[in-house]
Amino acid sequence: MAPKLAISLALFISVSIALQIGADAAGIAIYWGQNGNEGTLEETCATGNYDYVNIAFLPTFGNGQTPMINLAGHCDPYTNGCTGLSSDIKSCQAKGVKVILSIGGGAGSYYLTSKEDARQVATYLWNNFLGGTSSSRPLGDAVLDGIDFDIEGGTNLHWDDLAAFLSAYSKKGKKVYLTAAPQCPFPDAWVGEALKTGLFDYVWVQFYNNPPCQYSADLSDLESAWKQWVSDIPATKIFLAIKGSSKYGGVMLWSKYYDDQTHYSASIKNHL
């Protein structure tokens, strides 16, 4: 997920394709959790710049592994040190910010071996981060708004099953939002099949670190990739973060730390 330090500000931007049933206005999504110098989660939401905050990451799960979050320098999950984030999460949600757990990431140990494995992971996520119950919730008793699939390794199998099992939990009351961060080459090598299910509410396509379709001064490659995404992803509404597009939906930024350095979200917030 993380960009190379040498790339320009523009390449920190992922065009957001928000596949949604509702009619939410354009907004900004941010990833938080992978740099101890990016401020707290509560401070992130207090800026007023973000509509969605993806807590990154849960990089270990599946194949019978004990799931484990990794929030870099923010807290130590091995000593239950991340449960204090519960008040931050609730503060964000009180401001109207959706707080989502991002699973996967650019480095980690995660893959699903079967449909049953997917079901077990979904059960774990529901009980430990969403509306279920568990005696060992890593982030405390706060109920997150959904799960983000930032799948960049492992295998491309059973992510559609995981999405289906998670989506089914919406029937228990509070909606479980599903989001994803595929690479812009189409179809995505990891979650391409899962995205065809139409179960995802927001898809933040990574239009950076991908020369065939990444953001650059010449938008032709990006526009071509966008048309391919639109034509093959089922959704009631599709938003793309390109100025002038009638389906413009917002942007996703990696990450809060880099945004602190550039102040990019503040500069574009009033133009979305």
Backbone as CSV, one residue per row, in Angstrom:
resi,resn,N_x,N_y,N_z,CA_x,CA_y,CA_z,C_x,C_y,C_z
1,MET,0.817,-1.207,0.000,0.000,0.000,0.000,0.848,1.252,0.000
2,ALA,1.917,1.306,0.818,2.683,2.538,0.996,3.427,2.931,-0.262
3,PRO,3.428,4.240,-0.620,4.149,4.699,-1.793,5.620,4.871,-1.498
4,LYS,6.455,4.936,-2.544,7.857,5.237,-2.368,8.001,6.679,-1.925
5,LEU,8.985,6.940,-1.063,9.142,8.280,-0.506,9.431,9.309,-1.579
6,ALA,10.061,8.890,-2.682,10.491,9.845,-3.690,9.377,10.303,-4.613
7,ILE,8.237,9.634,-4.611,7.214,10.003,-5.565,6.514,11.278,-5.146
8,SER,5.922,11.945,-6.119,5.318,13.251,-5.877,4.023,13.133,-5.101
9,LEU,3.557,14.268,-4.601,2.327,14.321,-3.815,1.170,13.695,-4.558
10,ALA,1.074,13.965,-5.833,-0.076,13.471,-6.591,-0.179,11.956,-6.526
11,LEU,0.937,11.279,-6.412,0.913,9.831,-6.418,0.530,9.236,-5.075
12,PHE,0.318,10.076,-4.083,-0.208,9.558,-2.817,-1.728,9.390,-2.917
13,ILE,-2.280,9.906,-3.982,-3.732,9.922,-4.121,-4.219,8.665,-4.803
14,SER,-5.161,8.002,-4.208,-5.842,6.933,-4.923,-7.198,7.445,-5.327
15,VAL,-7.526,7.287,-6.590,-8.860,7.659,-7.022,-9.851,6.724,-6.359
16,SER,-10.882,7.303,-5.813,-11.862,6.521,-5.080,-13.047,6.195,-5.965
17,ILE,-13.288,4.918,-6.178,-14.525,4.505,-6.827,-15.446,4.046,-5.716
18,ALA,-16.430,4.849,-5.405,-17.312,4.509,-4.293,-18.545,3.821,-4.844
19,LEU,-18.616,2.526,-4.640,-19.746,1.758,-5.142,-20.794,1.732,-4.037
20,GLN,-21.844,2.521,-4.211,-22.758,2.675,-3.098,-24.200,2.661,-3.517
21,ILE,-25.009,2.261,-2.591,-26.443,2.252,-2.812,-27.047,3.578,-2.395
22,GLY,-26.442,4.220,-1.413,-26.944,5.504,-0.933,-26.536,6.631,-1.850
23,ALA,-26.722,7.859,-1.374,-26.410,9.033,-2.177,-25.500,9.972,-1.413
24,ASP,-24.507,9.396,-0.733,-23.593,10.210,0.047,-22.809,11.151,-0.852
25,ALA,-22.496,12.324,-0.321,-21.703,13.285,-1.076,-20.264,12.814,-1.163
26,ALA,-19.498,13.481,-2.045,-18.091,13.139,-2.188,-17.369,13.364,-0.872
27,GLY,-16.320,12.593,-0.646,-15.590,12.728,0.604,-14.179,12.213,0.472
28,ILE,-13.470,12.202,1.594,-12.074,11.773,1.627,-11.931,10.596,2.582
29,ALA,-11.249,9.562,2.120,-10.906,8.418,2.958,-9.414,8.470,3.242
30,ILE,-9.032,8.078,4.453,-7.627,8.113,4.858,-7.272,6.799,5.547
31,TYR,-6.043,6.382,5.388,-5.538,5.236,6.147,-4.745,5.756,7.337
32,TRP,-5.041,5.199,8.494,-4.380,5.591,9.743,-3.893,4.331,10.458
33,GLY,-2.706,4.417,11.068,-2.273,3.319,11.909,-0.874,2.807,11.654
34,GLN,-0.234,3.255,10.571,1.068,2.688,10.235,2.241,3.630,10.469
35,ASN,2.009,4.698,11.201,3.116,5.590,11.554,2.807,6.240,12.888
36,GLY,3.669,6.019,13.864,3.427,6.554,15.205,3.493,8.054,15.297
37,ASN,3.944,8.708,14.220,4.061,10.168,14.224,2.907,10.866,13.512
38,GLU,1.829,10.138,13.248,0.721,10.729,12.502,-0.396,11.267,13.397
39,GLY,-0.184,11.261,14.700,-1.222,11.735,15.606,-2.180,10.624,15.971
40,THR,-3.059,10.906,16.913,-4.008,9.897,17.370,-5.179,9.778,16.406
41,LEU,-5.937,8.720,16.579,-7.134,8.527,15.769,-8.142,9.639,16.041
42,GLU,-8.294,10.002,17.295,-9.224,11.079,17.641,-8.806,12.388,16.988
43,GLU,-7.515,12.681,17.003,-7.023,13.908,16.365,-7.241,13.873,14.859
44,THR,-7.101,12.703,14.279,-7.320,12.546,12.840,-8.743,12.937,12.471
45,CYS,-9.695,12.430,13.213,-11.100,12.740,12.923,-11.451,14.179,13.266
46,ALA,-10.768,14.734,14.269,-11.061,16.102,14.697,-10.662,17.142,13.661
47,THR,-9.833,16.763,12.685,-9.471,17.719,11.631,-10.676,18.111,10.796
48,GLY,-11.668,17.232,10.739,-12.841,17.503,9.918,-12.609,17.256,8.438
49,ASN,-11.438,16.723,8.106,-11.095,16.525,6.689,-11.560,15.195,6.119
50,TYR,-11.835,14.227,6.995,-12.051,12.864,6.517,-13.461,12.368,6.794
51,ASP,-13.985,11.621,5.831,-15.299,11.006,5.973,-15.201,9.526,6.316
52,TYR,-14.053,8.939,5.986,-13.810,7.523,6.243,-12.373,7.385,6.746
53,VAL,-12.195,6.637,7.832,-10.855,6.351,8.326,-10.682,4.836,8.359
54,ASN,-9.699,4.359,7.606,-9.375,2.936,7.592,-8.243,2.676,8.589
55,ILE,-8.526,1.910,9.626,-7.506,1.551,10.602,-6.653,0.430,10.010
56,ALA,-5.354,0.698,9.856,-4.472,-0.234,9.159,-3.386,-0.773,10.103
57,PHE,-3.218,-2.061,10.147,-3.898,-3.141,9.443,-4.143,-4.299,10.400
58,LEU,-4.949,-5.257,9.943,-4.973,-6.608,10.507,-4.245,-7.472,9.480
59,PRO,-2.927,-7.658,9.628,-2.130,-8.325,8.594,-1.935,-9.823,8.796
60,THR,-2.476,-10.360,9.888,-2.319,-11.785,10.163,-3.687,-12.407,10.422
61,PHE,-4.082,-13.328,9.551,-5.355,-14.030,9.725,-5.445,-15.125,8.660
62,GLY,-6.391,-16.036,8.854,-6.623,-17.116,7.897,-5.719,-18.313,8.121
63,ASN,-6.105,-19.442,7.534,-5.332,-20.686,7.609,-5.050,-21.104,9.049
64,GLY,-5.995,-20.840,9.932,-5.851,-21.267,11.319,-4.947,-20.397,12.170
65,GLN,-4.433,-19.311,11.604,-3.564,-18.428,12.375,-4.380,-17.616,13.387
66,THR,-3.756,-17.258,14.484,-4.388,-16.346,15.430,-4.330,-14.940,14.845
67,PRO,-5.481,-14.320,14.566,-5.466,-12.975,13.973,-4.776,-11.974,14.895
68,MET,-4.054,-11.041,14.296,-3.327,-10.040,15.081,-3.270,-8.730,14.316
69,ILE,-3.639,-7.645,14.998,-3.525,-6.333,14.386,-2.107,-5.804,14.568
70,ASN,-1.754,-4.852,13.712,-0.453,-4.185,13.804,-0.677,-2.711,13.529
71,LEU,-0.573,-1.903,14.571,-0.773,-0.459,14.428,0.521,0.297,14.673
72,ALA,1.620,-0.290,14.183,2.944,0.351,14.228,3.235,0.883,15.628
73,GLY,3.554,2.162,15.753,3.945,2.707,17.047,2.800,3.210,17.898
74,HIS,1.574,2.982,17.497,0.438,3.534,18.232,0.114,2.768,19.514
75,CYS,0.187,1.446,19.463,-0.178,0.651,20.633,0.323,-0.770,20.444
76,ASP,0.358,-1.514,21.534,0.860,-2.880,21.515,-0.291,-3.860,21.729
77,PRO,-0.727,-4.542,20.674,-1.856,-5.467,20.818,-1.526,-6.682,21.670
78,TYR,-0.243,-7.013,21.807,0.144,-8.197,22.578,-0.117,-8.016,24.072
79,THR,-0.246,-6.766,24.506,-0.540,-6.487,25.915,-1.920,-5.848,26.083
80,ASN,-2.774,-6.040,25.059,-4.105,-5.409,25.043,-4.012,-3.893,25.090
81,GLY,-2.908,-3.377,24.574,-2.684,-1.939,24.635,-3.468,-1.115,23.646
82,CYS,-4.217,-1.772,22.762,-4.976,-1.027,21.756,-6.447,-0.851,22.132
83,THR,-6.845,-1.422,23.259,-8.255,-1.302,23.661,-8.633,0.141,23.958
84,GLY,-7.640,0.960,24.292,-7.912,2.365,24.573,-8.382,3.140,23.367
85,LEU,-8.242,2.557,22.181,-8.701,3.231,20.966,-10.221,3.278,20.873
86,SER,-10.882,2.531,21.729,-12.339,2.486,21.691,-12.954,3.882,21.815
87,SER,-12.427,4.692,22.734,-12.979,6.047,22.909,-12.693,6.916,21.695
88,ASP,-11.545,6.725,21.051,-11.226,7.472,19.838,-12.199,7.105,18.715
89,ILE,-12.457,5.808,18.578,-13.373,5.339,17.534,-14.762,5.940,17.737
90,LYS,-15.232,5.915,18.971,-16.556,6.469,19.261,-16.591,7.966,19.011
91,SER,-15.496,8.654,19.307,-15.418,10.087,19.050,-15.512,10.367,17.557
92,CYS,-14.818,9.564,16.766,-14.879,9.717,15.312,-16.296,9.502,14.800
93,GLN,-16.913,8.428,15.263,-18.263,8.101,14.797,-19.276,9.159,15.204
94,ALA,-19.060,9.765,16.353,-19.949,10.839,16.797,-19.858,12.049,15.868
95,LYS,-18.745,12.176,15.186,-18.555,13.268,14.223,-19.048,12.893,12.826
96,GLY,-19.593,11.694,12.696,-20.091,11.250,11.407,-19.067,10.557,10.537
97,VAL,-17.903,10.261,11.105,-16.842,9.587,10.358,-17.031,8.076,10.471
98,LYS,-17.016,7.383,9.349,-17.076,5.924,9.375,-15.673,5.384,9.637
99,VAL,-15.556,4.510,10.616,-14.270,3.929,10.992,-14.281,2.454,10.603
100,ILE,-13.315,2.081,9.791,-13.294,0.771,9.152,-11.969,0.074,9.452
101,LEU,-12.001,-1.217,9.686,-10.779,-1.983,9.887,-10.270,-2.480,8.544
102,SER,-9.024,-2.161,8.223,-8.416,-2.640,6.984,-7.646,-3.929,7.254
103,ILE,-7.996,-4.972,6.506,-7.310,-6.249,6.655,-6.360,-6.460,5.477
104,GLY,-5.218,-7.079,5.748,-4.251,-7.332,4.694,-3.073,-6.392,4.781
105,GLY,-2.873,-5.613,3.720,-1.747,-4.692,3.657,-0.631,-5.241,2.784
106,GLY,0.389,-4.412,2.585,1.484,-4.780,1.711,2.410,-5.832,2.282
107,ALA,2.387,-6.021,3.589,3.234,-7.030,4.237,2.426,-7.707,5.327
108,GLY,2.475,-9.013,5.353,1.725,-9.723,6.373,1.641,-11.200,6.043
109,SER,0.874,-11.918,6.838,0.666,-13.348,6.640,-0.832,-13.592,6.632
110,TYR,-1.406,-13.576,5.456,-2.851,-13.749,5.372,-3.239,-14.449,4.066
111,TYR,-4.124,-15.396,4.181,-4.756,-16.028,3.028,-5.848,-16.951,3.542
112,LEU,-6.780,-17.263,2.672,-7.908,-18.103,3.025,-7.786,-19.427,2.291
113,THR,-7.931,-20.508,3.017,-7.721,-21.831,2.432,-8.996,-22.490,1.922
114,SER,-10.157,-21.988,2.376,-11.421,-22.622,1.999,-12.580,-21.691,2.332
115,LYS,-13.761,-22.070,1.891,-14.957,-21.314,2.239,-15.177,-21.344,3.751
116,GLU,-14.888,-22.476,4.378,-15.037,-22.586,5.826,-14.040,-21.674,6.543
117,ASP,-12.843,-21.580,6.013,-11.845,-20.675,6.577,-12.357,-19.238,6.499
118,ALA,-12.955,-18.883,5.366,-13.523,-17.545,5.199,-14.629,-17.296,6.219
119,ARG,-15.444,-18.315,6.443,-16.533,-18.177,7.423,-15.973,-17.936,8.815
120,GLN,-14.919,-18.669,9.170,-14.325,-18.509,10.488,-13.692,-17.125,10.667
121,VAL,-13.051,-16.625,9.624,-12.470,-15.282,9.704,-13.578,-14.241,9.839
122,ALA,-14.660,-14.409,9.085,-15.784,-13.478,9.183,-16.364,-13.479,10.593
123,THR,-16.491,-14.668,11.188,-17.008,-14.776,12.555,-16.093,-14.049,13.529
124,TYR,-14.798,-14.229,13.341,-13.832,-13.544,14.204,-13.971,-12.027,14.070
125,LEU,-14.042,-11.540,12.847,-14.148,-10.098,12.631,-15.444,-9.546,13.232
126,TRP,-16.534,-10.276,13.070,-17.812,-9.849,13.617,-17.753,-9.768,15.149
127,ASN,-17.212,-10.789,15.765,-17.210,-10.837,17.232,-16.187,-9.906,17.863
128,ASN,-15.097,-9.623,17.169,-14.003,-8.870,17.775,-13.892,-7.416,17.342
129,PHE,-14.552,-7.055,16.228,-14.456,-5.672,15.748,-15.796,-5.067,15.363
130,LEU,-16.770,-5.902,15.081,-18.065,-5.401,14.610,-19.120,-5.574,15.698
131,GLY,-20.309,-6.022,15.337,-21.413,-6.017,16.293,-21.560,-7.217,17.179
132,GLY,-20.615,-8.163,17.090,-20.685,-9.349,17.930,-20.085,-9.122,19.303
133,THR,-19.879,-10.197,20.017,-19.323,-10.088,21.370,-18.127,-11.018,21.522
134,SER,-17.163,-10.580,22.307,-15.976,-11.365,22.596,-15.334,-10.802,23.855
135,SER,-14.652,-11.648,24.579,-13.976,-11.196,25.797,-12.605,-10.599,25.490
136,SER,-12.210,-10.618,24.229,-10.863,-10.147,23.891,-10.878,-9.254,22.650
137,ARG,-11.755,-8.253,22.662,-11.829,-7.352,21.512,-10.582,-6.457,21.475
138,PRO,-9.759,-6.537,20.419,-8.481,-5.812,20.374,-8.607,-4.298,20.477
139,LEU,-9.713,-3.737,19.980,-9.894,-2.285,20.009,-10.952,-1.859,21.029
140,GLY,-11.235,-2.726,21.959,-12.218,-2.388,22.983,-13.638,-2.629,22.510
141,ASP,-14.589,-2.004,23.191,-15.998,-2.305,22.925,-16.609,-1.480,21.805
142,ALA,-15.862,-0.598,21.199,-16.396,0.185,20.077,-16.745,-0.750,18.923
143,VAL,-17.831,-0.444,18.225,-18.277,-1.239,17.086,-17.887,-0.513,15.806
144,LEU,-16.974,-1.092,15.061,-16.529,-0.467,13.822,-17.635,-0.515,12.768
145,ASP,-17.470,0.301,11.740,-18.506,0.414,10.708,-18.366,-0.611,9.590
146,GLY,-17.179,-1.209,9.459,-17.026,-2.170,8.384,-15.611,-2.680,8.259
147,ILE,-15.383,-3.396,7.151,-14.102,-4.035,6.877,-13.611,-3.613,5.496
148,ASP,-12.339,-3.248,5.443,-11.681,-2.868,4.188,-10.754,-3.995,3.753
149,PHE,-10.856,-4.385,2.477,-10.018,-5.446,1.929,-8.837,-4.808,1.195
150,ASP,-7.684,-4.716,1.863,-6.462,-4.250,1.195,-5.583,-5.479,0.965
151,ILE,-6.011,-6.301,0.037,-5.369,-7.585,-0.209,-4.309,-7.422,-1.297
152,GLU,-3.061,-7.628,-0.897,-1.937,-7.435,-1.819,-1.000,-8.634,-1.829
153,GLY,-1.483,-9.780,-1.380,-0.648,-10.971,-1.352,-1.468,-12.190,-0.979
154,GLY,-0.766,-13.294,-0.725,-1.454,-14.536,-0.398,-1.977,-15.192,-1.654
155,THR,-3.277,-15.433,-1.707,-3.907,-15.987,-2.911,-5.135,-15.142,-3.245
156,ASN,-5.724,-15.412,-4.399,-6.932,-14.691,-4.800,-8.195,-15.496,-4.527
157,LEU,-8.089,-16.495,-3.664,-9.211,-17.398,-3.415,-10.004,-17.029,-2.163
158,HIS,-11.323,-17.157,-2.276,-12.278,-17.103,-1.158,-12.505,-15.708,-0.577
159,TRP,-11.989,-14.664,-1.229,-12.308,-13.305,-0.749,-13.778,-12.995,-1.024
160,ASP,-14.338,-13.566,-2.082,-15.769,-13.400,-2.345,-16.590,-14.070,-1.249
161,ASP,-16.119,-15.225,-0.764,-16.815,-15.892,0.345,-16.761,-15.042,1.611
162,LEU,-15.598,-14.473,1.891,-15.468,-13.626,3.086,-16.403,-12.427,2.991
163,ALA,-16.463,-11.818,1.809,-17.356,-10.667,1.621,-18.813,-11.070,1.846
164,ALA,-19.193,-12.233,1.352,-20.577,-12.692,1.502,-20.924,-12.947,2.966
165,PHE,-20.021,-13.588,3.681,-20.280,-13.867,5.098,-20.367,-12.566,5.905
166,LEU,-19.477,-11.616,5.626,-19.510,-10.342,6.345,-20.761,-9.551,6.008
167,SER,-21.123,-9.518,4.733,-22.311,-8.782,4.311,-23.569,-9.319,4.983
168,ALA,-23.614,-10.620,5.197,-24.789,-11.236,5.817,-25.017,-10.736,7.234
169,TYR,-23.965,-10.288,7.900,-24.118,-9.787,9.266,-24.915,-8.482,9.308
170,SER,-25.041,-7.813,8.172,-25.849,-6.587,8.145,-27.296,-6.866,8.514
171,LYS,-27.732,-8.107,8.314,-29.102,-8.484,8.633,-29.356,-8.487,10.140
172,LYS,-28.279,-8.443,10.917,-28.427,-8.470,12.374,-28.689,-7.085,12.967
173,GLY,-28.686,-6.061,12.115,-28.940,-4.710,12.611,-28.120,-3.670,11.881
174,LYS,-27.052,-3.219,12.513,-26.196,-2.189,11.925,-25.533,-2.698,10.658
175,LYS,-25.576,-1.893,9.617,-24.968,-2.269,8.352,-23.467,-2.462,8.499
176,VAL,-22.945,-3.505,7.874,-21.509,-3.736,7.808,-21.027,-3.252,6.447
177,TYR,-20.315,-2.132,6.440,-19.787,-1.606,5.186,-18.599,-2.437,4.741
178,LEU,-18.538,-2.711,3.445,-17.410,-3.417,2.854,-16.719,-2.486,1.860
179,THR,-15.412,-2.341,2.011,-14.631,-1.513,1.110,-13.423,-2.315,0.645
180,ALA,-12.762,-1.823,-0.396,-11.592,-2.528,-0.912,-10.645,-1.533,-1.559
181,ALA,-9.371,-1.919,-1.618,-8.340,-1.057,-2.194,-7.538,-1.819,-3.248
182,PRO,-8.170,-2.143,-4.377,-7.456,-2.884,-5.419,-6.452,-1.998,-6.157
183,GLN,-5.515,-2.641,-6.856,-4.606,-1.933,-7.746,-5.380,-1.567,-9.019
184,CYS,-4.947,-0.516,-9.716,-5.712,-0.070,-10.878,-5.636,-0.977,-12.103
185,PRO,-4.574,-1.784,-12.334,-4.644,-2.713,-13.466,-5.849,-3.636,-13.318
186,PHE,-6.632,-3.735,-14.375,-7.911,-4.456,-14.285,-7.817,-5.811,-14.981
187,PRO,-8.399,-6.848,-14.362,-8.987,-6.881,-13.019,-7.905,-6.997,-11.960
188,ASP,-8.228,-6.629,-10.739,-7.247,-6.741,-9.669,-6.868,-8.209,-9.479
189,ALA,-5.567,-8.440,-9.309,-5.061,-9.815,-9.226,-5.542,-10.559,-7.993
190,TRP,-5.914,-9.823,-6.947,-6.239,-10.471,-5.680,-7.731,-10.506,-5.401
191,VAL,-8.424,-9.376,-5.553,-9.847,-9.330,-5.190,-10.747,-9.048,-6.392
192,GLY,-10.225,-9.260,-7.583,-11.018,-8.995,-8.780,-12.339,-9.736,-8.809
193,GLU,-12.302,-11.016,-8.464,-13.527,-11.815,-8.473,-14.477,-11.376,-7.368
194,ALA,-13.932,-11.060,-6.202,-14.773,-10.640,-5.085,-15.532,-9.360,-5.422
195,LEU,-14.877,-8.449,-6.139,-15.527,-7.179,-6.472,-16.707,-7.362,-7.413
196,LYS,-16.723,-8.441,-8.159,-17.824,-8.699,-9.089,-19.105,-9.091,-8.370
197,THR,-19.003,-9.404,-7.073,-20.195,-9.811,-6.327,-21.173,-8.662,-6.116
198,GLY,-20.683,-7.419,-6.222,-21.548,-6.275,-5.972,-21.803,-6.027,-4.496
199,LEU,-21.050,-6.680,-3.628,-21.254,-6.548,-2.182,-20.488,-5.385,-1.573
200,PHE,-19.570,-4.784,-2.331,-18.725,-3.735,-1.771,-19.380,-2.365,-1.922
201,ASP,-19.330,-1.601,-0.835,-19.931,-0.269,-0.827,-18.997,0.784,-1.408
202,TYR,-17.722,0.700,-1.082,-16.733,1.663,-1.557,-15.492,0.912,-2.019
203,VAL,-14.964,1.321,-3.153,-13.743,0.723,-3.664,-12.766,1.841,-3.983
204,TRP,-11.658,1.877,-3.238,-10.645,2.911,-3.449,-9.524,2.322,-4.311
205,VAL,-9.585,2.581,-5.598,-8.613,1.986,-6.514,-7.268,2.701,-6.394
206,GLN,-6.207,1.928,-6.261,-4.874,2.501,-6.073,-4.280,2.927,-7.425
207,PHE,-4.534,4.176,-7.777,-3.989,4.735,-9.007,-2.630,5.361,-8.744
208,TYR,-1.779,4.643,-8.021,-0.395,5.064,-7.818,0.463,3.808,-7.719
209,ASN,1.756,3.970,-7.963,2.685,2.831,-7.969,2.287,1.764,-8.980
210,ASN,1.530,2.154,-9.989,1.100,1.254,-11.051,1.251,1.969,-12.399
211,PRO,2.445,1.980,-12.989,2.710,2.751,-14.204,1.691,2.587,-15.334
212,PRO,1.107,1.389,-15.563,0.177,1.270,-16.692,-1.092,2.106,-16.560
213,CYS,-1.433,2.514,-15.327,-2.708,3.218,-15.160,-2.668,4.266,-14.062
214,GLN,-1.512,4.579,-13.526,-1.438,5.496,-12.390,-1.670,6.948,-12.806
215,TYR,-1.961,7.771,-11.804,-2.175,9.203,-12.013,-0.891,9.851,-12.514
216,SER,-1.013,10.658,-13.577,0.119,11.404,-14.101,-0.414,12.607,-14.860
217,ALA,0.479,13.407,-15.406,0.050,14.597,-16.142,-0.819,14.217,-17.340
218,ASP,-0.514,13.085,-17.945,-1.318,12.555,-19.043,-2.350,11.602,-18.453
219,LEU,-3.611,12.010,-18.466,-4.661,11.231,-17.817,-5.214,10.113,-18.682
220,SER,-4.696,9.939,-19.882,-5.308,8.987,-20.805,-5.288,7.560,-20.272
221,ASP,-4.166,7.138,-19.669,-4.088,5.773,-19.137,-5.041,5.589,-17.968
222,LEU,-5.116,6.614,-17.103,-6.023,6.538,-15.961,-7.477,6.476,-16.438
223,GLU,-7.815,7.317,-17.422,-9.187,7.333,-17.928,-9.565,6.009,-18.571
224,SER,-8.613,5.419,-19.273,-8.872,4.129,-19.904,-9.129,3.060,-18.853
225,ALA,-8.313,3.080,-17.784,-8.497,2.113,-16.705,-9.833,2.330,-16.008
226,TRP,-10.199,3.596,-15.799,-11.466,3.917,-15.148,-12.642,3.339,-15.923
227,LYS,-12.627,3.491,-17.247,-13.714,2.972,-18.074,-13.827,1.460,-17.927
228,GLN,-12.695,0.797,-17.814,-12.717,-0.653,-17.645,-13.321,-1.027,-16.297
229,TRP,-12.934,-0.300,-15.244,-13.501,-0.575,-13.925,-15.014,-0.372,-13.934
230,VAL,-15.460,0.715,-14.534,-16.886,1.034,-14.544,-17.693,-0.017,-15.295
231,SER,-17.139,-0.495,-16.389,-17.895,-1.406,-17.243,-18.079,-2.790,-16.626
232,ASP,-17.236,-3.159,-15.666,-17.273,-4.539,-15.185,-17.606,-4.700,-13.709
233,ILE,-17.716,-3.606,-12.988,-18.026,-3.693,-11.556,-19.497,-3.339,-11.334
234,PRO,-20.314,-4.266,-10.847,-21.732,-3.993,-10.637,-21.961,-3.068,-9.449
235,ALA,-22.731,-2.051,-9.651,-23.046,-1.120,-8.566,-24.221,-0.243,-8.976
236,THR,-24.966,0.224,-7.978,-26.044,1.164,-8.258,-25.472,2.513,-8.637
237,LYS,-24.421,2.943,-7.944,-23.736,4.199,-8.245,-22.236,3.992,-8.200
238,ILE,-21.547,4.656,-9.095,-20.093,4.602,-9.121,-19.545,6.008,-9.133
239,PHE,-18.631,6.302,-8.215,-18.006,7.616,-8.151,-16.512,7.489,-8.441
240,LEU,-15.998,8.409,-9.207,-14.574,8.434,-9.507,-14.014,9.814,-9.215
241,ALA,-12.871,9.847,-8.561,-12.296,11.131,-8.170,-11.514,11.771,-9.302
242,ILE,-12.247,12.190,-10.314,-11.659,12.963,-11.414,-12.502,14.210,-11.599
243,LYS,-11.847,15.349,-11.545,-12.584,16.594,-11.737,-13.286,16.572,-13.085
244,GLY,-14.540,17.017,-13.075,-15.293,17.106,-14.303,-16.126,15.876,-14.590
245,SER,-15.898,14.792,-13.853,-16.690,13.602,-14.078,-18.032,13.728,-13.377
246,SER,-19.096,13.344,-14.067,-20.428,13.417,-13.463,-20.603,12.369,-12.377
247,LYS,-19.683,11.424,-12.308,-19.753,10.373,-11.297,-18.657,10.538,-10.256
248,TYR,-18.188,11.765,-10.085,-17.111,12.072,-9.144,-17.528,11.736,-7.719
249,GLY,-16.685,10.974,-7.011,-17.105,10.549,-5.688,-16.201,10.909,-4.541
250,GLY,-14.927,11.151,-4.772,-14.036,11.476,-3.679,-12.657,10.901,-3.897
251,VAL,-11.801,11.021,-2.894,-10.451,10.498,-3.005,-10.080,9.724,-1.755
252,MET,-9.108,8.829,-1.929,-8.516,8.134,-0.801,-7.051,8.523,-0.738
253,LEU,-6.553,8.777,0.467,-5.168,9.188,0.638,-4.404,8.177,1.488
254,TRP,-3.231,7.829,1.039,-2.279,7.087,1.867,-1.160,8.060,2.214
255,SER,-0.988,8.347,3.422,-1.705,7.965,4.626,-1.839,9.232,5.468
256,LYS,-2.314,9.091,6.709,-2.439,10.252,7.572,-1.078,10.924,7.787
257,TYR,-0.029,10.117,7.923,1.311,10.685,8.132,1.713,11.568,6.958
258,TYR,1.547,11.067,5.731,1.924,11.861,4.561,1.004,13.071,4.392
259,ASP,-0.255,12.899,4.747,-1.179,14.028,4.646,-0.788,15.138,5.611
260,ASP,-0.250,14.762,6.766,0.237,15.772,7.710,1.376,16.583,7.105
261,GLN,2.196,15.936,6.271,3.328,16.634,5.674,2.901,17.556,4.540
262,THR,1.881,17.148,3.804,1.495,17.891,2.603,0.264,18.780,2.785
263,HIS,-0.562,18.444,3.789,-1.832,19.162,4.026,-2.753,19.083,2.808
264,TYR,-2.649,17.973,2.089,-3.415,17.847,0.850,-4.918,17.778,1.098
265,SER,-5.335,17.027,2.122,-6.779,16.893,2.360,-7.418,18.235,2.654
266,ALA,-6.716,19.065,3.421,-7.257,20.388,3.750,-7.391,21.249,2.501
267,SER,-6.468,21.047,1.545,-6.490,21.881,0.340,-7.603,21.480,-0.631
268,ILE,-8.062,20.226,-0.550,-9.079,19.793,-1.510,-10.456,19.621,-0.873
269,LYS,-10.522,19.653,0.456,-11.783,19.341,1.152,-12.951,20.160,0.626
270,ASN,-12.763,21.444,0.438,-13.876,22.306,0.028,-14.188,22.225,-1.457
271,HIS,-13.419,21.427,-2.175,-13.651,21.305,-3.611,-14.267,19.980,-3.996
272,LEU,-14.552,19.144,-3.011,-15.124,17.832,-3.316,-16.630,17.907,-3.443
